Amino acid sequence: MTASPLLFDRALLRRRLDRAAPEFGAADFLKARAAQDVVMRLETILRRFPIAVDLGARNGHFFKALSESDARANIDTLIEADLSGRMLAGRETLRLVADEERLPFGDATLDLLVSTLSLHWTNDLVGALIQIRRALRPDGLFVGALFGGATLTELRQCLLAAEAELTDGAAMRVSPFADAIDAAGLLQRAGFALPVADVDRVKVRYAHPIALLRDLRKMGETSVLLDRSRKPLTRKVLFRAMELYVERFAEADGKVPATFEIVSVTGWAPHDSQQKPLRPGSAKMRLADALGTKEQSTGDKAG
């Protein structure tokens, strides 16, 4: 079997997250939004989850949102896990330093696993999802949120354009993200049952694009691509990219938007009690009869 190509430097990611930990709370609005959305989904599921894990917990927004929700009564034990020990420091919850690519949980030991805005840094996303599915007990639930392909599209375009204009070529400076259209398919490939995916597109407005770069640094979301250019952006290229950002995307009041696409997914570890799709051709009623309409022929059948 061919190993998945390595896209990200996970050791560098850990260092970036450690560095970002003291200031993460100043730019955690996306984490808070995604965590609140996960909790709202859990509020609609009327069942208990004795053991739950928050994978990629960062500064604990899922725990905070859960504590303010009726869904908290359905979870007996919550373990917060993160690649960065500094992100977990100082909290009183059960905490575990864990790598999303090498989960330390035994097979069928968890009832619920949530992950908000951390799985996009895995080199093998399907492999990470398979590990999550194996860690869940039959009929266990996974709820995740990760950045989708439209995230930071404005910044990506302007960095590429500025570097191509002022240098011999352009290097990738913004990480690739999963395609929102394929999200449910990724869960199916990982063996999840009843996969569902939807997209929340968020526009954040800044007085200047430099403020966006500062937020990305505070989030620990600056690029950790293995194939990144080892030459830092020159001031000339960076300033040109910021000029292009303002020229191309500034709105009427002078502020610039930054797009973040949050892809939310849910999937269940397979269990015999779950609904199964019917076999093709097993329907007992025509669709036209069910809808109360007249069936229209699409043409003669092939001979």
PDB file of N, CA and C in Angstrom, residues 116-206:
ATOM      1  N   THR A 116     -13.125  20.290  16.317  1.00  0.00           N
ATOM      2  CA  THR A 116     -13.434  21.543  15.641  1.00  0.00           C
ATOM      3  C   THR A 116     -12.151  22.238  15.202  1.00  0.00           C
ATOM      4  N   LEU A 117     -12.010  22.373  13.896  1.00  0.00           N
ATOM      5  CA  LEU A 117     -10.962  23.179  13.262  1.00  0.00           C
ATOM      6  C   LEU A 117      -9.555  22.742  13.638  1.00  0.00           C
ATOM      7  N   SER A 118      -9.314  21.437  13.562  1.00  0.00           N
ATOM      8  CA  SER A 118      -7.943  20.946  13.730  1.00  0.00           C
ATOM      9  C   SER A 118      -7.584  19.863  12.716  1.00  0.00           C
ATOM     10  N   LEU A 119      -8.559  19.125  12.218  1.00  0.00           N
ATOM     11  CA  LEU A 119      -8.266  17.997  11.333  1.00  0.00           C
ATOM     12  C   LEU A 119      -7.749  18.425   9.958  1.00  0.00           C
ATOM     13  N   HIS A 120      -7.903  19.689   9.593  1.00  0.00           N
ATOM     14  CA  HIS A 120      -7.408  20.145   8.288  1.00  0.00           C
ATOM     15  C   HIS A 120      -5.887  20.115   8.211  1.00  0.00           C
ATOM     16  N   TRP A 121      -5.202  19.938   9.348  1.00  0.00           N
ATOM     17  CA  TRP A 121      -3.739  19.874   9.353  1.00  0.00           C
ATOM     18  C   TRP A 121      -3.232  18.431   9.289  1.00  0.00           C
ATOM     19  N   THR A 122      -4.094  17.444   9.113  1.00  0.00           N
ATOM     20  CA  THR A 122      -3.617  16.061   9.052  1.00  0.00           C
ATOM     21  C   THR A 122      -3.141  15.732   7.643  1.00  0.00           C
ATOM     22  N   ASN A 123      -2.060  14.971   7.560  1.00  0.00           N
ATOM     23  CA  ASN A 123      -1.517  14.580   6.264  1.00  0.00           C
ATOM     24  C   ASN A 123      -2.416  13.579   5.557  1.00  0.00           C
ATOM     25  N   ASP A 124      -3.098  12.747   6.297  1.00  0.00           N
ATOM     26  CA  ASP A 124      -3.998  11.737   5.740  1.00  0.00           C
ATOM     27  C   ASP A 124      -5.332  11.873   6.459  1.00  0.00           C
ATOM     28  N   LEU A 125      -6.209  12.716   5.905  1.00  0.00           N
ATOM     29  CA  LEU A 125      -7.480  12.994   6.576  1.00  0.00           C
ATOM     30  C   LEU A 125      -8.340  11.747   6.678  1.00  0.00           C
ATOM     31  N   VAL A 126      -8.415  10.970   5.615  1.00  0.00           N
ATOM     32  CA  VAL A 126      -9.209   9.741   5.666  1.00  0.00           C
ATOM     33  C   VAL A 126      -8.633   8.786   6.707  1.00  0.00           C
ATOM     34  N   GLY A 127      -7.308   8.693   6.786  1.00  0.00           N
ATOM     35  CA  GLY A 127      -6.683   7.841   7.795  1.00  0.00           C
ATOM     36  C   GLY A 127      -7.023   8.283   9.204  1.00  0.00           C
ATOM     37  N   ALA A 128      -7.043   9.599   9.437  1.00  0.00           N
ATOM     38  CA  ALA A 128      -7.418  10.112  10.755  1.00  0.00           C
ATOM     39  C   ALA A 128      -8.873   9.791  11.066  1.00  0.00           C
ATOM     40  N   LEU A 129      -9.738   9.909  10.061  1.00  0.00           N
ATOM     41  CA  LEU A 129     -11.155   9.587  10.260  1.00  0.00           C
ATOM     42  C   LEU A 129     -11.352   8.104  10.541  1.00  0.00           C
ATOM     43  N   ILE A 130     -10.569   7.256   9.889  1.00  0.00           N
ATOM     44  CA  ILE A 130     -10.646   5.816  10.160  1.00  0.00           C
ATOM     45  C   ILE A 130     -10.260   5.536  11.611  1.00  0.00           C
ATOM     46  N   GLN A 131      -9.213   6.193  12.114  1.00  0.00           N
ATOM     47  CA  GLN A 131      -8.819   6.016  13.510  1.00  0.00           C
ATOM     48  C   GLN A 131      -9.935   6.461  14.453  1.00  0.00           C
ATOM     49  N   ILE A 132     -10.592   7.559  14.107  1.00  0.00           N
ATOM     50  CA  ILE A 132     -11.702   8.045  14.939  1.00  0.00           C
ATOM     51  C   ILE A 132     -12.841   7.028  14.936  1.00  0.00           C
ATOM     52  N   ARG A 133     -13.186   6.519  13.766  1.00  0.00           N
ATOM     53  CA  ARG A 133     -14.273   5.537  13.683  1.00  0.00           C
ATOM     54  C   ARG A 133     -13.952   4.282  14.476  1.00  0.00           C
ATOM     55  N   ARG A 134     -12.715   3.823  14.421  1.00  0.00           N
ATOM     56  CA  ARG A 134     -12.328   2.643  15.180  1.00  0.00           C
ATOM     57  C   ARG A 134     -12.372   2.892  16.677  1.00  0.00           C
ATOM     58  N   ALA A 135     -12.073   4.121  17.098  1.00  0.00           N
ATOM     59  CA  ALA A 135     -12.084   4.427  18.529  1.00  0.00           C
ATOM     60  C   ALA A 135     -13.502   4.498  19.093  1.00  0.00           C
ATOM     61  N   LEU A 136     -14.486   4.687  18.227  1.00  0.00           N
ATOM     62  CA  LEU A 136     -15.877   4.783  18.672  1.00  0.00           C
ATOM     63  C   LEU A 136     -16.496   3.400  18.854  1.00  0.00           C
ATOM     64  N   ARG A 137     -17.307   3.282  19.877  1.00  0.00           N
ATOM     65  CA  ARG A 137     -18.094   2.069  20.040  1.00  0.00           C
ATOM     66  C   ARG A 137     -19.131   1.997  18.912  1.00  0.00           C
ATOM     67  N   PRO A 138     -19.643   0.814  18.585  1.00  0.00           N
ATOM     68  CA  PRO A 138     -20.716   0.726  17.597  1.00  0.00           C
ATOM     69  C   PRO A 138     -21.856   1.685  17.951  1.00  0.00           C
ATOM     70  N   ASP A 139     -22.303   2.437  16.977  1.00  0.00           N
ATOM     71  CA  ASP A 139     -23.322   3.475  17.133  1.00  0.00           C
ATOM     72  C   ASP A 139     -22.786   4.689  17.874  1.00  0.00           C
ATOM     73  N   GLY A 140     -21.463   4.821  17.991  1.00  0.00           N
ATOM     74  CA  GLY A 140     -20.867   6.027  18.537  1.00  0.00           C
ATOM     75  C   GLY A 140     -20.889   7.138  17.494  1.00  0.00           C
ATOM     76  N   LEU A 141     -20.799   8.362  17.949  1.00  0.00           N
ATOM     77  CA  LEU A 141     -21.010   9.527  17.087  1.00  0.00           C
ATOM     78  C   LEU A 141     -19.730  10.349  16.931  1.00  0.00           C
ATOM     79  N   PHE A 142     -19.465  10.773  15.688  1.00  0.00           N
ATOM     80  CA  PHE A 142     -18.412  11.740  15.397  1.00  0.00           C
ATOM     81  C   PHE A 142     -19.052  13.007  14.858  1.00  0.00           C
ATOM     82  N   VAL A 143     -18.684  14.147  15.442  1.00  0.00           N
ATOM     83  CA  VAL A 143     -19.110  15.453  14.935  1.00  0.00           C
ATOM     84  C   VAL A 143     -17.850  16.292  14.736  1.00  0.00           C
ATOM     85  N   GLY A 144     -17.637  16.753  13.532  1.00  0.00           N
ATOM     86  CA  GLY A 144     -16.418  17.495  13.246  1.00  0.00           C
ATOM     87  C   GLY A 144     -16.680  18.769  12.469  1.00  0.00           C
ATOM     88  N   ALA A 145     -15.701  19.665  12.515  1.00  0.00           N
ATOM     89  CA  ALA A 145     -15.726  20.884  11.711  1.00  0.00           C
ATOM     90  C   ALA A 145     -14.304  21.146  11.241  1.00  0.00           C
ATOM     91  N   LEU A 146     -14.156  21.389   9.961  1.00  0.00           N
ATOM     92  CA  LEU A 146     -12.836  21.686   9.423  1.00  0.00           C
ATOM     93  C   LEU A 146     -12.948  22.756   8.352  1.00  0.00           C
ATOM     94  N   PHE A 147     -11.848  23.417   8.085  1.00  0.00           N
ATOM     95  CA  PHE A 147     -11.860  24.477   7.090  1.00  0.00           C
ATOM     96  C   PHE A 147     -11.995  23.886   5.694  1.00  0.00           C
ATOM     97  N   GLY A 148     -12.853  24.521   4.878  1.00  0.00           N
ATOM     98  CA  GLY A 148     -13.085  24.077   3.516  1.00  0.00           C
ATOM     99  C   GLY A 148     -12.279  24.878   2.507  1.00  0.00           C
ATOM    100  N   GLY A 149     -12.397  24.486   1.239  1.00  0.00           N
ATOM    101  CA  GLY A 149     -11.527  24.982   0.193  1.00  0.00           C
ATOM    102  C   GLY A 149     -11.595  26.474  -0.081  1.00  0.00           C
ATOM    103  N   ALA A 150     -12.696  27.135   0.237  1.00  0.00           N
ATOM    104  CA  ALA A 150     -12.805  28.570  -0.025  1.00  0.00           C
ATOM    105  C   ALA A 150     -12.142  29.418   1.063  1.00  0.00           C
ATOM    106  N   THR A 151     -11.641  28.784   2.102  1.00  0.00           N
ATOM    107  CA  THR A 151     -11.034  29.523   3.214  1.00  0.00           C
ATOM    108  C   THR A 151      -9.822  30.323   2.741  1.00  0.00           C
ATOM    109  N   LEU A 152      -9.806  31.598   3.113  1.00  0.00           N
ATOM    110  CA  LEU A 152      -8.686  32.509   2.822  1.00  0.00           C
ATOM    111  C   LEU A 152      -8.429  32.643   1.315  1.00  0.00           C
ATOM    112  N   THR A 153      -9.471  32.534   0.513  1.00  0.00           N
ATOM    113  CA  THR A 153      -9.277  32.629  -0.933  1.00  0.00           C
ATOM    114  C   THR A 153      -8.700  33.984  -1.340  1.00  0.00           C
ATOM    115  N   GLU A 154      -9.107  35.060  -0.661  1.00  0.00           N
ATOM    116  CA  GLU A 154      -8.596  36.392  -0.997  1.00  0.00           C
ATOM    117  C   GLU A 154      -7.088  36.488  -0.733  1.00  0.00           C
ATOM    118  N   LEU A 155      -6.678  36.018   0.431  1.00  0.00           N
ATOM    119  CA  LEU A 155      -5.262  36.073   0.785  1.00  0.00           C
ATOM    120  C   LEU A 155      -4.435  35.207  -0.154  1.00  0.00           C
ATOM    121  N   ARG A 156      -4.934  34.033  -0.475  1.00  0.00           N
ATOM    122  CA  ARG A 156      -4.222  33.117  -1.361  1.00  0.00           C
ATOM    123  C   ARG A 156      -3.967  33.779  -2.728  1.00  0.00           C
ATOM    124  N   GLN A 157      -5.018  34.385  -3.286  1.00  0.00           N
ATOM    125  CA  GLN A 157      -4.890  35.017  -4.601  1.00  0.00           C
ATOM    126  C   GLN A 157      -3.866  36.149  -4.592  1.00  0.00           C
ATOM    127  N   CYS A 158      -3.900  36.964  -3.547  1.00  0.00           N
ATOM    128  CA  CYS A 158      -3.036  38.145  -3.521  1.00  0.00           C
ATOM    129  C   CYS A 158      -1.577  37.785  -3.265  1.00  0.00           C
ATOM    130  N   LEU A 159      -1.320  36.799  -2.436  1.00  0.00           N
ATOM    131  CA  LEU A 159       0.058  36.371  -2.211  1.00  0.00           C
ATOM    132  C   LEU A 159       0.659  35.776  -3.480  1.00  0.00           C
ATOM    133  N   LEU A 160      -0.113  34.941  -4.175  1.00  0.00           N
ATOM    134  CA  LEU A 160       0.378  34.353  -5.415  1.00  0.00           C
ATOM    135  C   LEU A 160       0.636  35.427  -6.464  1.00  0.00           C
ATOM    136  N   ALA A 161      -0.284  36.364  -6.595  1.00  0.00           N
ATOM    137  CA  ALA A 161      -0.141  37.411  -7.603  1.00  0.00           C
ATOM    138  C   ALA A 161       1.055  38.309  -7.314  1.00  0.00           C
ATOM    139  N   ALA A 162       1.249  38.691  -6.055  1.00  0.00           N
ATOM    140  CA  ALA A 162       2.358  39.575  -5.703  1.00  0.00           C
ATOM    141  C   ALA A 162       3.700  38.898  -5.913  1.00  0.00           C
ATOM    142  N   GLU A 163       3.786  37.633  -5.517  1.00  0.00           N
ATOM    143  CA  GLU A 163       5.060  36.933  -5.663  1.00  0.00           C
ATOM    144  C   GLU A 163       5.370  36.667  -7.133  1.00  0.00           C
ATOM    145  N   ALA A 164       4.360  36.338  -7.916  1.00  0.00           N
ATOM    146  CA  ALA A 164       4.581  36.119  -9.344  1.00  0.00           C
ATOM    147  C   ALA A 164       4.997  37.410 -10.039  1.00  0.00           C
ATOM    148  N   GLU A 165       4.479  38.527  -9.574  1.00  0.00           N
ATOM    149  CA  GLU A 165       4.781  39.831 -10.176  1.00  0.00           C
ATOM    150  C   GLU A 165       6.204  40.296  -9.871  1.00  0.00           C
ATOM    151  N   LEU A 166       6.696  39.998  -8.661  1.00  0.00           N
ATOM    152  CA  LEU A 166       7.953  40.593  -8.203  1.00  0.00           C
ATOM    153  C   LEU A 166       9.125  39.620  -8.143  1.00  0.00           C
ATOM    154  N   THR A 167       8.871  38.329  -8.338  1.00  0.00           N
ATOM    155  CA  THR A 167       9.949  37.344  -8.264  1.00  0.00           C
ATOM    156  C   THR A 167       9.894  36.434  -9.484  1.00  0.00           C
ATOM    157  N   ASP A 168      10.759  35.445  -9.503  1.00  0.00           N
ATOM    158  CA  ASP A 168      10.813  34.520 -10.634  1.00  0.00           C
ATOM    159  C   ASP A 168       9.677  33.504 -10.633  1.00  0.00           C
ATOM    160  N   GLY A 169       8.966  33.385  -9.518  1.00  0.00           N
ATOM    161  CA  GLY A 169       7.876  32.413  -9.433  1.00  0.00           C
ATOM    162  C   GLY A 169       7.123  32.611  -8.141  1.00  0.00           C
ATOM    163  N   ALA A 170       6.059  31.856  -7.986  1.00  0.00           N
ATOM    164  CA  ALA A 170       5.223  31.985  -6.800  1.00  0.00           C
ATOM    165  C   ALA A 170       5.190  30.666  -6.049  1.00  0.00           C
ATOM    166  N   ALA A 171       5.405  30.713  -4.750  1.00  0.00           N
ATOM    167  CA  ALA A 171       5.326  29.528  -3.905  1.00  0.00           C
ATOM    168  C   ALA A 171       3.973  29.495  -3.212  1.00  0.00           C
ATOM    169  N   MET A 172       3.532  28.272  -2.848  1.00  0.00           N
ATOM    170  CA  MET A 172       2.287  28.155  -2.102  1.00  0.00           C
ATOM    171  C   MET A 172       2.511  28.648  -0.676  1.00  0.00           C
ATOM    172  N   ARG A 173       1.751  29.644  -0.278  1.00  0.00           N
ATOM    173  CA  ARG A 173       1.907  30.231   1.055  1.00  0.00           C
ATOM    174  C   ARG A 173       0.716  29.945   1.969  1.00  0.00           C
ATOM    175  N   VAL A 174      -0.398  29.514   1.383  1.00  0.00           N
ATOM    176  CA  VAL A 174      -1.601  29.199   2.156  1.00  0.00           C
ATOM    177  C   VAL A 174      -1.908  27.724   1.941  1.00  0.00           C
ATOM    178  N   SER A 175      -2.192  27.009   3.006  1.00  0.00           N
ATOM    179  CA  SER A 175      -2.419  25.566   2.937  1.00  0.00           C
ATOM    180  C   SER A 175      -3.658  25.238   2.104  1.00  0.00           C
ATOM    181  N   PRO A 176      -3.648  24.083   1.423  1.00  0.00           N
ATOM    182  CA  PRO A 176      -4.869  23.612   0.763  1.00  0.00           C
ATOM    183  C   PRO A 176      -5.861  23.098   1.800  1.00  0.00           C
ATOM    184  N   PHE A 177      -7.134  23.195   1.496  1.00  0.00           N
ATOM    185  CA  PHE A 177      -8.171  22.726   2.411  1.00  0.00           C
ATOM    186  C   PHE A 177      -9.081  21.742   1.684  1.00  0.00           C
ATOM    187  N   ALA A 178      -9.769  20.935   2.460  1.00  0.00           N
ATOM    188  CA  ALA A 178     -10.655  19.918   1.890  1.00  0.00           C
ATOM    189  C   ALA A 178     -11.792  20.576   1.115  1.00  0.00           C
ATOM    190  N   ASP A 179     -12.224  19.930   0.058  1.00  0.00           N
ATOM    191  CA  ASP A 179     -13.348  20.405  -0.743  1.00  0.00           C
ATOM    192  C   ASP A 179     -14.639  20.087  -0.008  1.00  0.00           C
ATOM    193  N   ALA A 180     -15.449  21.104   0.205  1.00  0.00           N
ATOM    194  CA  ALA A 180     -16.698  20.905   0.952  1.00  0.00           C
ATOM    195  C   ALA A 180     -17.598  19.875   0.294  1.00  0.00           C
ATOM    196  N   ILE A 181     -17.573  19.799  -1.047  1.00  0.00           N
ATOM    197  CA  ILE A 181     -18.448  18.876  -1.769  1.00  0.00           C
ATOM    198  C   ILE A 181     -18.120  17.429  -1.412  1.00  0.00           C
ATOM    199  N   ASP A 182     -16.861  17.145  -1.096  1.00  0.00           N
ATOM    200  CA  ASP A 182     -16.425  15.770  -0.859  1.00  0.00           C
ATOM    201  C   ASP A 182     -16.492  15.354   0.610  1.00  0.00           C
ATOM    202  N   ALA A 183     -16.955  16.244   1.499  1.00  0.00           N
ATOM    203  CA  ALA A 183     -16.861  15.971   2.931  1.00  0.00           C
ATOM    204  C   ALA A 183     -17.603  14.701   3.336  1.00  0.00           C
ATOM    205  N   ALA A 184     -18.848  14.544   2.908  1.00  0.00           N
ATOM    206  CA  ALA A 184     -19.604  13.340   3.273  1.00  0.00           C
ATOM    207  C   ALA A 184     -18.956  12.099   2.669  1.00  0.00           C
ATOM    208  N   GLY A 185     -18.396  12.248   1.464  1.00  0.00           N
ATOM    209  CA  GLY A 185     -17.706  11.129   0.842  1.00  0.00           C
ATOM    210  C   GLY A 185     -16.487  10.685   1.622  1.00  0.00           C
ATOM    211  N   LEU A 186     -15.792  11.625   2.247  1.00  0.00           N
ATOM    212  CA  LEU A 186     -14.642  11.271   3.074  1.00  0.00           C
ATOM    213  C   LEU A 186     -15.077  10.409   4.259  1.00  0.00           C
ATOM    214  N   LEU A 187     -16.220  10.751   4.864  1.00  0.00           N
ATOM    215  CA  LEU A 187     -16.729   9.940   5.972  1.00  0.00           C
ATOM    216  C   LEU A 187     -17.094   8.546   5.494  1.00  0.00           C
ATOM    217  N   GLN A 188     -17.700   8.445   4.329  1.00  0.00           N
ATOM    218  CA  GLN A 188     -18.041   7.124   3.784  1.00  0.00           C
ATOM    219  C   GLN A 188     -16.790   6.290   3.547  1.00  0.00           C
ATOM    220  N   ARG A 189     -15.756   6.905   2.992  1.00  0.00           N
ATOM    221  CA  ARG A 189     -14.508   6.183   2.747  1.00  0.00           C
ATOM    222  C   ARG A 189     -13.898   5.689   4.051  1.00  0.00           C
ATOM    223  N   ALA A 190     -14.114   6.444   5.128  1.00  0.00           N
ATOM    224  CA  ALA A 190     -13.567   6.060   6.429  1.00  0.00           C
ATOM    225  C   ALA A 190     -14.436   5.033   7.142  1.00  0.00           C
ATOM    226  N   GLY A 191     -15.572   4.649   6.558  1.00  0.00           N
ATOM    227  CA  GLY A 191     -16.412   3.610   7.135  1.00  0.00           C
ATOM    228  C   GLY A 191     -17.529   4.086   8.021  1.00  0.00           C
ATOM    229  N   PHE A 192     -17.822   5.386   8.022  1.00  0.00           N
ATOM    230  CA  PHE A 192     -18.917   5.900   8.844  1.00  0.00           C
ATOM    231  C   PHE A 192     -20.258   5.639   8.173  1.00  0.00           C
ATOM    232  N   ALA A 193     -21.261   5.440   8.995  1.00  0.00           N
ATOM    233  CA  ALA A 193     -22.633   5.280   8.518  1.00  0.00           C
ATOM    234  C   ALA A 193     -23.380   6.604   8.635  1.00  0.00           C
ATOM    235  N   LEU A 194     -24.389   6.780   7.800  1.00  0.00           N
ATOM    236  CA  LEU A 194     -25.280   7.945   7.848  1.00  0.00           C
ATOM    237  C   LEU A 194     -24.516   9.271   7.833  1.00  0.00           C
ATOM    238  N   PRO A 195     -23.567   9.458   6.913  1.00  0.00           N
ATOM    239  CA  PRO A 195     -22.773  10.692   6.913  1.00  0.00           C
ATOM    240  C   PRO A 195     -23.586  11.887   6.432  1.00  0.00           C
ATOM    241  N   VAL A 196     -23.351  13.027   7.064  1.00  0.00           N
ATOM    242  CA  VAL A 196     -24.014  14.278   6.697  1.00  0.00           C
ATOM    243  C   VAL A 196     -22.961  15.379   6.718  1.00  0.00           C
ATOM    244  N   ALA A 197     -23.034  16.293   5.763  1.00  0.00           N
ATOM    245  CA  ALA A 197     -22.104  17.424   5.726  1.00  0.00           C
ATOM    246  C   ALA A 197     -22.848  18.687   5.324  1.00  0.00           C
ATOM    247  N   ASP A 198     -22.469  19.808   5.885  1.00  0.00           N
ATOM    248  CA  ASP A 198     -22.992  21.093   5.459  1.00  0.00           C
ATOM    249  C   ASP A 198     -21.925  22.161   5.651  1.00  0.00           C
ATOM    250  N   VAL A 199     -22.158  23.330   5.095  1.00  0.00           N
ATOM    251  CA  VAL A 199     -21.133  24.368   5.027  1.00  0.00           C
ATOM    252  C   VAL A 199     -21.640  25.666   5.646  1.00  0.00           C
ATOM    253  N   ASP A 200     -20.788  26.294   6.428  1.00  0.00           N
ATOM    254  CA  ASP A 200     -21.036  27.615   7.005  1.00  0.00           C
ATOM    255  C   ASP A 200     -19.933  28.533   6.472  1.00  0.00           C
ATOM    256  N   ARG A 201     -20.310  29.464   5.628  1.00  0.00           N
ATOM    257  CA  ARG A 201     -19.312  30.379   5.065  1.00  0.00           C
ATOM    258  C   ARG A 201     -19.341  31.685   5.861  1.00  0.00           C
ATOM    259  N   VAL A 202     -18.209  32.028   6.434  1.00  0.00           N
ATOM    260  CA  VAL A 202     -18.103  33.179   7.331  1.00  0.00           C
ATOM    261  C   VAL A 202     -17.250  34.258   6.674  1.00  0.00           C
ATOM    262  N   LYS A 203     -17.741  35.475   6.659  1.00  0.00           N
ATOM    263  CA  LYS A 203     -16.952  36.600   6.165  1.00  0.00           C
ATOM    264  C   LYS A 203     -16.553  37.476   7.347  1.00  0.00           C
ATOM    265  N   VAL A 204     -15.260  37.576   7.566  1.00  0.00           N
ATOM    266  CA  VAL A 204     -14.729  38.413   8.643  1.00  0.00           C
ATOM    267  C   VAL A 204     -14.148  39.670   8.010  1.00  0.00           C
ATOM    268  N   ARG A 205     -14.478  40.828   8.535  1.00  0.00           N
ATOM    269  CA  ARG A 205     -14.028  42.088   7.954  1.00  0.00           C
ATOM    270  C   ARG A 205     -12.927  42.713   8.811  1.00  0.00           C
ATOM    271  N   TYR A 206     -11.900  43.209   8.134  1.00  0.00           N
ATOM    272  CA  TYR A 206     -10.754  43.804   8.805  1.00  0.00           C
ATOM    273  C   TYR A 206     -10.512  45.207   8.269  1.00  0.00           C
TER     274      TYR A 206
END
